[in-house]
Amino acid sequence: MSSATVAAAVLPNRRLAGTSPRSRAWGRFKRHRLAMFGSGVILVLVFAVIFGPMILPFDPLHIDLRHRFAPPPGNGHLFGTDQLGRDLLVRLLMAGRISLTIGFMAMVVSTLIGTSVGVTAGYYGGLVGTVLMRIVDAVLCFPSVFLLLALAAFIKPSILTITLIIAATGWMEVARVVQAQIKALRHRDFILAAEMLGASGRYVMTRELLPNAAGPIIVAATLTVARAILAEAYVSFLGYGIQAPTASWGNMLNNAQQYLNSAPWLAIFPGLMITLAVTSFNFIGDGLRDALDARMDLT
Amino acid sequence: MSIMALTPPPIPRDGPLLRVDRLRQWFSSGGFMSPRLTVRAVEDVTFEIGRGEILGLVGESGSGKSTLGRAVLRVTDLTDGRVVFDGQDVSTLSKRQLRPLRARMQMIFQDPFASLNPRMTVGQIVGAPLRIQNPGISRSEVEARVGDALRTVGLADSHAERYPHEFSGGQRQRIGIARAFVLAPDFLVADEPVSALDVSIQAQVVNLLMEIKRKLDLTILFISHDLAVVGHVCDRVAVMYLGRIVEIADTRTLFRNPRHPYTEALFSAVPVADPSRRRQRILLKGDLPSPLAPPSGCAFRTRCRYAIPACAEAVPPLAHIGGGHQKACIRDDLALQPAC
């Protein structure tokens, strides 16, 4: 028996394993170890940044010059202190609140923009689709770091503006993925069936097409969180992002530059946090890509 | 005087349910920066379907059968010609204007795997027509009518909770049928409704379709390349070749007395369940010519064994030859081999 016939014999049974597409996808996700690890890390991180600062007995802005540059783990400061004697752990967690919030919010905004553009371009196609996708290409051609910095130089930095700036440079990827998926689904018979019932364009886009593009959208959104966290770190590292004394992982790295030799932990911990968060989101994205692969459901 | 006497009498429902007049459906590609190519998928097609009638539409792949079926339902914008549905010209109606009519015309698709949204439950799929056509309908009414529809097609109420991937091809086609008739339409385009199914299932699905047809007094355009099925269910049959109807007649006449060489060639391919009978197989040479550049005159002449020089001169009109039989062939002197 050829491998193709074996696969054909095995696949239908596997498809019957769950009832809804969602539960089958969850089953596949659970088998993806790195993605489960990533989800665990993100969960811990989220809990830590929410509740950590409440539990720790330090104020992230409290300056204590007598205990500056305390190496970890010292004087009750588990991760040491910075050049002003502020507790590094509590600052890392507070910075995590900012960085993760910006990451998630930028993801939501860019996913909304990207999905709307992608669905519209994919559904209508023709002139509308071409114009929209050429705009996407044009924005994509622009070096995003440069765009980020140029925008950040003109707009007063705050969490909201940084989020919007990052979202403005991150929605194109989602738009492309969604447009490709919608275009592929556009001429399937079930869409024709809906149109044959007199369904409006809005109905077809939101009820029939969008749920079938949910997988790629979720994957792209997850990867966008990772990219947004990195983007926030770039901008803040270069001094255009979140401003002192508010901490973000990026501006903590910026501060640490001067003390790389004398106090390397000031750079290592924020760097680790960024790496951990970004790789975790990327792992989750990979796992979701496998779990939500449209080919598993769209026979 | 009673109110009853004042109300006008109902408009007499006579005449054909569907009239198609010189319908053209062309598709263009390219245009900007590349040469424009025009596919003449359907060219000058004229026919009628009477109320309660089943008209078969046969032809090889690429002959424009499905395109014609879709054009008739106004899925596409017609290039030229008219489609008159129940006395109303629908050829130029907008999407919005068509909406109320959609409840009366429905379609069954060939591929039962592509025609059901994999992210919706069967209940949502079969209920969608009700929801789209009556936005204010209550949930309980949708459920009740979906349940009725599912039971009619031989499924159970409980199947409404499930997803399409949990069903076999035949069951999915039943779901597609339930969706098509949940609104009790008058007209149905069945686009190769059984050709994707196992032979053992085909008969069941065809019988189900006929049962529903009788119940709702449906008029059906039955598109198929399976002549055995067409001969079994259709009242009349139209034969298409390269976007044109080349012959149309009632089923019995067409099978006993085909008058177009292409029809003869098609019939010669139908197996006969009688090993003692010998008959000539007519093998058509070559492929269907490209609809981008159809041959001059009769499109079939390049593969026709009766072709004469005159065939290249003009497109033969679909002419009446008596008894509702029409053919598009200039040769009247042929003695063609019947199907049975």
XYZ file of C-alpha atoms in Angstrom:
639
model
C 0.000 0.000 0.000
C 1.393 3.407 -0.890
C 1.857 6.081 1.732
C -0.932 8.125 0.179
C -3.510 5.431 0.719
C -2.290 4.901 4.269
C -2.752 8.589 4.956
C -6.189 8.506 3.381
C -7.139 5.604 5.593
C -5.847 7.227 8.754
C -6.891 10.842 8.290
C -10.681 10.576 8.474
C -10.425 8.853 11.829
C -8.233 11.562 13.170
C -10.679 14.161 11.939
C -13.405 12.550 13.932
C -11.384 12.913 17.141
C -12.998 16.208 18.209
C -16.411 17.576 17.582
C -15.941 21.222 16.729
C -13.044 22.653 14.681
C -11.979 24.482 17.805
C -11.606 21.417 19.991
C -9.660 19.605 17.291
C -7.327 22.582 16.960
C -6.801 22.616 20.730
C -5.901 18.932 20.588
C -3.244 19.623 17.964
C -1.923 22.646 19.896
C -1.468 20.597 23.065
C 0.847 18.236 21.214
C 3.141 21.135 20.273
C 5.642 21.201 23.170
C 7.393 24.495 22.442
C 4.075 26.242 22.028
C 2.857 24.858 25.361
C 6.156 26.025 26.900
C 5.696 29.470 25.346
C 2.130 29.714 26.632
C 3.354 28.753 30.104
C 6.051 31.440 30.055
C 3.623 34.108 28.868
C 1.084 33.115 31.509
C 3.717 33.327 34.247
C 4.958 36.633 32.860
C 1.459 38.112 32.767
C 0.722 37.025 36.327
C 4.107 38.262 37.512
C 3.743 41.739 36.023
C 0.209 42.077 37.375
C 0.735 40.805 40.893
C 4.544 40.976 41.369
C 4.797 44.715 42.046
C 2.007 44.384 44.672
C 3.865 41.663 46.531
C 7.423 43.037 46.367
C 8.231 45.494 49.167
C 9.887 48.026 46.825
C 8.653 51.057 44.958
C 9.944 51.051 41.367
C 10.608 54.782 41.566
C 12.124 54.839 45.049
C 15.680 56.156 44.827
C 18.120 54.764 47.372
C 21.570 56.092 46.544
C 23.249 54.187 49.383
C 22.401 50.914 47.693
C 23.148 51.747 44.062
C 24.637 49.077 41.838
C 23.906 46.295 44.297
C 24.718 43.099 42.385
C 22.135 40.347 42.416
C 21.118 38.771 44.667
C 21.873 41.277 47.388
C 20.250 43.144 50.226
C 16.910 41.622 49.516
C 17.094 42.939 45.961
C 16.824 39.646 44.111
C 17.905 41.081 40.736
C 20.096 43.827 42.223
C 19.632 47.584 41.895
C 20.352 50.158 39.224
C 22.412 53.337 39.171
C 19.900 55.128 41.399
C 19.492 52.233 43.808
C 16.023 51.300 42.488
C 15.050 47.654 42.778
C 15.633 46.041 39.387
C 13.090 43.246 39.731
C 10.183 45.525 40.511
C 11.252 47.867 37.693
C 11.447 44.908 35.309
C 7.916 43.901 36.236
C 6.588 47.436 35.934
C 8.387 47.712 32.584
C 6.827 44.379 31.650
C 3.378 45.867 32.243
C 4.191 48.649 29.792
C 5.909 46.455 27.201
C 3.293 43.701 27.241
C 0.437 46.199 27.214
C 1.927 47.965 24.214
C 2.554 44.579 22.575
C -1.042 43.422 23.032
C -2.657 46.730 22.202
C -0.542 47.216 19.102
C -1.467 43.666 18.094
C -5.177 44.369 18.519
C -5.004 47.615 16.553
C -2.847 46.267 13.742
C -4.882 43.063 13.503
C -8.082 45.086 13.219
C -6.621 47.325 10.530
C -4.910 44.469 8.711
C -7.965 42.214 8.804
C -10.311 44.930 7.551
C -7.971 45.850 4.718
C -7.264 42.207 3.870
C -10.890 41.099 3.886
C -12.012 44.074 1.830
C -9.215 43.640 -0.702
C -9.710 39.888 -0.917
C -13.487 40.009 -1.194
C -13.905 42.810 -3.709
C -10.691 42.186 -5.625
C -10.459 44.089 -8.891
C -9.567 47.743 -8.640
C -10.368 48.073 -4.931
C -8.217 45.055 -4.104
C -5.355 46.176 -6.287
C -5.268 49.686 -4.846
C -5.440 48.439 -1.250
C -2.734 45.834 -1.740
C -0.453 48.292 -3.541
C -0.811 50.581 -0.505
C 0.175 47.628 1.674
C 3.214 46.997 -0.532
C 4.166 50.661 -0.428
C 4.051 50.801 3.380
C 5.882 47.495 3.550
C 8.685 48.850 1.350
C 9.314 51.606 3.841
C 11.997 50.632 6.403
C 9.845 50.261 9.492
C 12.487 51.306 12.042
C 12.961 54.530 10.150
C 9.220 55.047 9.977
C 8.903 54.325 13.680
C 11.598 56.844 14.551
C 10.331 59.476 12.167
C 6.813 59.229 13.585
C 8.071 59.070 17.154
C 10.134 62.232 16.632
C 7.008 64.204 15.698
C 4.543 62.797 18.185
C 4.820 63.205 21.945
C 5.621 59.760 23.303
C 3.067 58.102 25.545
C 1.826 54.536 25.821
C -1.059 55.304 23.472
C 0.970 57.083 20.812
C 3.748 54.465 20.871
C 1.088 51.751 20.498
C -0.488 53.503 17.545
C 2.873 54.143 15.910
C 3.855 50.487 16.264
C 0.449 49.390 14.979
C 0.857 51.701 12.005
C 3.988 49.832 10.993
C 2.754 46.332 11.778
C -0.627 45.832 10.101
C 0.581 45.033 6.590
C 1.649 41.488 7.328
C -1.809 40.661 8.669
C -3.420 42.347 5.675
C -1.419 40.231 3.256
C -2.095 36.958 5.025
C -5.819 37.708 5.286
C -6.115 38.923 1.711
C -4.475 35.769 0.376
C -6.731 33.547 2.472
C -9.923 35.407 1.570
C -9.015 35.423 -2.102
C -8.552 31.664 -1.990
C -11.910 31.150 -0.258
C -13.767 33.763 -2.262
C -14.787 31.490 -5.107
C -15.570 28.363 -3.145
C -19.036 27.001 -3.572
C -20.194 27.768 -0.032
C -19.588 31.463 -0.658
C -21.518 31.191 -3.890
C -24.282 29.448 -1.961
C -24.494 32.356 0.481
C -24.595 34.882 -2.347
C -27.268 32.818 -4.017
C -29.371 33.345 -0.903
C -29.125 37.086 -1.348
C -26.601 37.527 1.456
C -25.037 40.984 1.634
C -21.335 41.566 1.154
C -21.027 42.293 4.855
C -22.697 39.008 5.773
C -20.464 37.033 3.439
C -17.330 38.736 4.720
C -18.058 38.505 8.433
C -20.021 35.273 8.738
C -18.806 33.077 5.945
C -15.274 34.218 5.100
C -13.813 35.575 8.315
C -14.287 32.424 10.453
C -12.421 30.474 7.792
C -9.550 32.930 7.922
C -9.461 32.890 11.750
C -6.501 30.512 11.875
C -4.063 32.599 9.837
C -5.307 35.766 11.544
C -4.650 34.358 15.008
C -1.204 33.167 13.961
C -0.312 36.509 12.397
C -1.667 38.323 15.468
C 0.480 36.255 17.822
C 3.600 36.955 15.802
C 2.610 40.617 15.723
C 2.697 40.731 19.548
C 6.305 39.525 19.426
C 7.177 42.070 16.771
C 5.434 44.885 18.660
C 7.360 44.119 21.847
C 10.585 44.242 19.855
C 9.538 47.441 18.114
C 8.754 49.088 21.435
C 12.184 48.005 22.682
C 13.894 49.548 19.625
C 12.128 52.844 19.932
C 12.608 53.108 23.671
C 16.216 51.991 23.398
C 16.848 54.779 20.925
C 15.245 57.245 23.325
C 12.088 58.051 21.388
C 9.778 55.717 23.202
C 8.627 55.439 26.794
C 10.337 58.198 28.772
C 12.071 57.960 32.157
C 11.255 57.572 34.944
C 8.613 55.174 33.624
C 10.379 51.929 32.838
C 10.052 49.814 29.730
C 12.321 46.958 28.748
C 13.736 49.057 25.932
C 14.633 52.149 27.945
C 16.066 49.988 30.752
C 18.471 48.591 28.147
C 19.240 52.122 27.059
C 20.169 53.099 30.651
C 22.264 49.995 31.045
C 24.578 50.776 28.115
C 26.836 53.014 30.219
C 27.300 50.381 32.869
C 27.832 47.300 30.717
C 31.193 46.603 32.351
C 30.500 47.610 35.916
C 26.906 46.407 36.257
C 26.139 43.940 33.448
C 22.997 42.653 35.168
C 21.282 45.935 34.306
C 21.428 44.931 30.646
C 21.155 41.168 31.019
C 17.787 41.042 32.804
C 15.793 43.356 30.506
C 17.441 41.653 27.542
C 16.397 38.276 28.887
C 12.848 39.451 29.450
C 12.570 40.692 25.878
C 14.045 37.472 24.507
C 11.819 35.334 26.679
C 8.628 37.199 25.751
C 9.419 37.420 22.044
C 10.504 33.791 21.617
C 7.508 32.599 23.631
C 5.111 34.465 21.386
C 6.911 33.102 18.349
C 6.628 29.544 19.710
C 2.924 30.071 20.380
C 2.578 31.387 16.849
C 4.238 28.279 15.431
C 2.038 26.017 17.495
C -1.081 27.866 16.460
C -0.022 27.695 12.836
C 0.096 23.910 13.053
C -3.050 23.672 15.167
C -5.143 25.993 13.061
C -3.826 24.931 9.679
C -6.784 25.443 7.416
C -5.915 22.350 5.409
C -6.782 20.228 8.416
C -10.390 21.389 8.262
C -10.995 22.582 4.740
C -11.066 19.215 3.104
C -70.619 43.849 -2.740
C -68.096 41.804 -0.893
C -64.441 42.667 -0.604
C -63.583 39.450 -2.339
C -65.190 40.671 -5.532
C -63.096 43.806 -5.503
C -59.708 42.142 -5.245
C -58.259 41.483 -8.643
C -58.095 37.891 -9.729
C -54.677 36.300 -9.262
C -52.410 36.721 -12.237
C -52.712 33.541 -14.277
C -49.592 31.493 -13.769
C -49.095 30.249 -17.221
C -46.217 30.499 -19.618
C -42.836 29.048 -18.902
C -41.295 29.585 -15.464
C -37.983 30.495 -17.012
C -37.262 31.956 -20.396
C -33.730 32.517 -21.593
C -33.314 34.647 -24.679
C -30.039 34.884 -26.628
C -28.042 34.767 -23.436
C -24.352 35.547 -23.640
C -21.853 35.184 -20.864
C -18.344 36.243 -21.712
C -15.436 36.513 -19.343
C -12.547 38.855 -19.945
C -9.130 38.735 -18.408
C -6.153 40.967 -18.664
C -6.738 44.412 -20.065
C -4.228 46.539 -18.256
C -0.661 45.894 -19.480
C -1.623 42.544 -20.988
C -3.703 41.644 -24.025
C -7.386 41.274 -23.245
C -8.651 37.745 -23.636
C -12.325 37.012 -23.878
C -13.768 33.600 -23.171
C -17.177 33.161 -24.747
C -18.426 30.703 -22.170
C -22.078 30.951 -23.176
C -23.041 32.208 -26.613
C -26.538 32.952 -27.919
C -28.428 30.501 -25.787
C -32.211 30.484 -26.001
C -34.529 28.054 -24.236
C -37.516 27.787 -21.929
C -38.383 25.664 -18.951
C -42.055 25.006 -18.275
C -43.515 24.923 -14.781
C -42.799 21.668 -13.017
C -40.513 20.553 -15.795
C -37.044 19.057 -15.452
C -34.759 20.203 -18.223
C -31.499 18.291 -18.531
C -28.397 20.090 -19.683
C -25.663 17.816 -20.991
C -22.307 18.320 -22.615
C -18.675 17.604 -21.968
C -16.585 19.539 -19.443
C -15.914 23.054 -20.599
C -19.036 23.266 -22.711
C -20.464 26.025 -20.520
C -23.141 24.026 -18.683
C -22.274 25.302 -15.217
C -21.727 28.836 -16.450
C -25.163 28.766 -18.026
C -26.669 27.457 -14.786
C -25.068 30.243 -12.829
C -25.944 32.918 -15.373
C -29.600 31.869 -15.235
C -29.527 32.376 -11.458
C -27.889 35.763 -11.977
C -24.832 34.897 -9.935
C -22.929 36.751 -12.621
C -23.738 39.878 -14.593
C -24.920 38.850 -18.017
C -22.953 40.022 -21.013
C -26.009 40.119 -23.217
C -29.464 38.605 -23.597
C -32.404 38.204 -21.274
C -33.437 35.906 -18.463
C -37.125 36.079 -17.643
C -38.150 34.378 -14.424
C -41.895 33.911 -13.885
C -42.708 36.784 -16.223
C -40.190 39.131 -14.661
C -37.078 40.190 -16.533
C -34.230 39.558 -14.103
C -31.350 40.144 -16.503
C -30.453 43.601 -15.266
C -31.676 43.527 -11.665
C -29.138 44.589 -9.047
C -28.027 42.351 -6.196
C -30.446 44.140 -3.888
C -33.367 43.859 -6.294
C -32.641 40.172 -6.758
C -32.738 39.400 -3.064
C -36.474 38.730 -2.729
C -36.299 36.490 -5.805
C -33.478 34.450 -4.305
C -35.952 32.703 -2.064
C -37.600 31.281 -5.180
C -34.493 30.055 -6.997
C -31.876 27.873 -5.459
C -28.918 25.748 -6.418
C -27.415 22.388 -5.555
C -23.701 22.089 -6.075
C -21.530 19.385 -7.506
C -18.910 19.168 -4.797
C -20.507 18.416 -1.427
C -17.162 19.129 0.258
C -16.693 22.657 -1.093
C -20.296 23.763 -0.879
C -20.677 23.624 2.911
C -18.867 26.118 5.120
C -16.532 24.002 7.292
C -16.795 26.470 10.192
C -20.565 26.306 10.489
C -22.712 23.625 12.030
C -25.230 21.870 9.845
C -27.979 23.761 11.675
C -26.356 27.086 10.831
C -25.852 26.063 7.212
C -29.420 24.921 6.645
C -30.773 27.812 8.727
C -28.801 30.476 6.849
C -31.340 30.823 4.006
C -34.132 31.429 6.542
C -32.084 33.986 8.453
C -30.880 35.844 5.380
C -34.304 35.994 3.766
C -36.260 36.814 6.955
C -33.971 38.851 9.208
C -36.512 38.957 12.059
C -37.178 35.214 12.231
C -37.169 33.659 15.696
C -34.599 31.115 16.744
C -37.216 28.523 17.573
C -38.801 28.814 14.148
C -35.428 28.413 12.445
C -34.762 25.343 14.559
C -38.138 23.843 13.777
C -37.830 24.379 10.048
C -34.224 23.176 9.953
C -35.333 20.058 11.800
C -38.125 19.473 9.276
C -35.714 19.956 6.384
C -33.159 17.579 7.848
C -35.766 14.893 8.466
C -37.058 15.270 4.933
C -33.630 14.559 3.496
C -33.185 11.541 5.735
C -31.091 13.048 8.498
C -32.007 13.526 12.148
C -32.701 16.734 14.094
C -29.651 16.036 16.213
C -27.383 16.299 13.184
C -27.919 20.067 13.289
C -25.310 20.340 16.034
C -22.605 18.683 13.995
C -20.072 20.013 11.515
C -19.944 19.073 7.823
C -16.683 17.152 8.146
C -18.456 14.584 10.290
C -20.604 13.454 7.362
C -20.019 11.324 4.310
C -20.257 12.708 0.779
C -23.816 11.469 0.318
C -24.931 12.897 3.652
C -23.302 16.220 2.828
C -25.141 16.329 -0.456
C -28.349 15.752 1.508
C -27.428 18.733 3.681
C -26.877 20.776 0.510
C -30.304 19.696 -0.717
C -31.897 20.607 2.607
C -30.346 24.075 2.351
C -31.618 24.484 -1.202
C -35.239 23.707 -0.448
C -35.671 24.997 3.121
C -37.134 28.170 1.603
C -39.496 26.129 -0.607
C -38.237 27.542 -3.905
C -39.949 27.222 -7.295
C -36.837 26.762 -9.346
C -33.697 24.777 -8.723
C -30.457 24.526 -10.635
C -28.881 21.176 -9.840
C -25.278 21.446 -11.034
C -24.037 17.860 -11.374
C -25.710 16.986 -8.063
C -24.610 13.366 -8.026
C -21.445 13.157 -10.112
C -19.172 13.533 -7.082
C -20.894 10.703 -5.241
C -20.342 6.964 -5.151
C -22.491 5.160 -7.661
C -24.245 3.334 -4.825
C -25.311 6.665 -3.316
C -26.225 8.390 -6.571
C -29.559 6.646 -6.954
C -30.579 7.469 -3.378
C -29.786 11.139 -3.839
C -31.526 11.303 -7.224
C -34.612 9.653 -5.749
C -34.576 12.085 -2.843
C -34.384 14.971 -5.273
C -37.336 13.620 -7.271
C -39.368 13.121 -4.119
C -38.788 16.735 -3.084
C -39.520 17.881 -6.620
C -42.940 16.250 -6.485
C -43.637 17.624 -3.036
C -42.784 21.230 -3.866
C -43.725 21.086 -7.538
C -40.217 22.235 -8.380
C -38.917 23.215 -11.779
C -35.373 21.983 -12.239
C -32.480 22.702 -14.543
C -30.539 19.469 -14.183
C -26.932 19.843 -15.294
C -25.081 16.598 -15.793
C -22.727 14.755 -18.030
C -24.202 11.430 -16.965
C -26.637 10.604 -19.739
C -28.094 7.646 -17.886
C -29.182 9.861 -14.988
C -30.443 12.544 -17.359
C -32.445 10.009 -19.360
C -33.969 8.749 -16.153
C -35.083 12.003 -14.543
C -35.472 14.682 -17.212
C -38.550 15.615 -19.244
C -36.518 17.423 -21.871
C -32.814 17.566 -22.599
C -30.608 20.301 -24.068
C -27.190 19.392 -25.437
C -24.457 21.992 -25.179
C -21.257 22.263 -27.135
C -18.744 25.061 -26.713
C -21.176 27.499 -25.152
C -24.081 26.865 -27.509
C -27.105 24.633 -27.366
C -26.810 22.329 -30.385
C -29.917 20.237 -29.865
C -32.930 20.289 -27.586
C -35.859 17.891 -27.486
C -37.951 15.893 -25.085
C -35.935 13.092 -23.571
C -37.561 10.233 -25.427
C -37.274 11.936 -28.817
C -33.704 12.912 -28.236
C -32.625 9.435 -27.187
C -34.540 7.672 -29.970
C -33.924 10.134 -32.722
C -30.917 12.393 -32.216
C -30.501 14.853 -35.047
C -27.185 16.486 -34.240
C -23.893 14.618 -34.829
C -22.571 15.705 -31.446
C -25.596 14.231 -29.673
C -25.026 10.997 -31.548
C -21.385 10.930 -30.460
C -22.360 11.575 -26.827
C -24.948 8.794 -26.881
C -22.538 6.315 -28.423
C -20.499 6.605 -25.245
C -23.351 5.428 -23.010
C -22.906 1.780 -22.089
C -25.854 -0.449 -22.935
C -26.752 -3.245 -20.553
C -27.085 -5.780 -23.353
C -23.923 -7.664 -24.349
C -25.540 -9.062 -27.509
C -26.076 -5.624 -28.938
C -23.336 -4.281 -31.093
C -23.171 -0.706 -32.068
C -20.649 1.697 -33.337
C -18.662 3.774 -30.876
C -18.023 7.210 -32.247
C -14.715 8.449 -30.952
C -14.362 12.200 -31.137
C -10.929 13.235 -32.249
C -9.049 15.872 -30.337
C -10.197 18.168 -27.559
C -12.880 20.751 -27.229
C -11.595 23.780 -29.203
C -10.613 26.746 -27.075
C -13.556 29.050 -26.353
C -11.016 31.872 -26.694
C -10.868 31.210 -30.422
C -13.848 29.107 -31.498
C -13.813 27.704 -35.045
C -15.725 29.635 -37.671
C -19.206 28.487 -38.560
C -20.355 25.421 -36.660
C -18.145 25.020 -33.594
C -18.384 21.233 -33.797
C -17.211 20.917 -37.398
C -13.568 20.365 -36.371
C -14.529 17.062 -34.756
C -17.599 16.159 -36.748
C -17.404 13.204 -39.090
C -20.212 14.534 -41.231
C -18.663 17.985 -41.709
C -18.848 19.529 -45.161
C -17.214 22.785 -46.398
C -20.469 24.676 -45.911
C -20.239 24.046 -42.149
C -17.401 26.560 -41.849
C -19.384 29.368 -43.364
C -21.988 30.379 -40.827
C -23.060 29.455 -37.324
C -26.015 27.113 -37.823
C -29.125 28.469 -36.081
C -31.007 26.360 -33.550
C -33.921 25.525 -35.840
C -37.276 23.886 -35.090
C -37.727 20.569 -36.818
C -41.154 19.740 -35.431
C -42.530 18.469 -32.147
C -40.502 20.878 -30.047
C -37.324 19.329 -31.392
C -34.635 21.865 -32.247
C -31.179 21.300 -33.715
C -28.293 23.441 -34.851
C -26.974 21.518 -37.835
C -27.212 22.341 -41.503
C -27.250 18.728 -42.617
C -30.771 17.329 -42.732
C -29.753 14.211 -44.631
C -28.107 12.325 -41.808
C -29.318 9.009 -40.409
C -27.919 9.121 -36.926
C -27.600 6.242 -34.506
C -30.001 6.411 -31.534
C -29.004 5.906 -27.928
C -31.268 2.948 -27.351
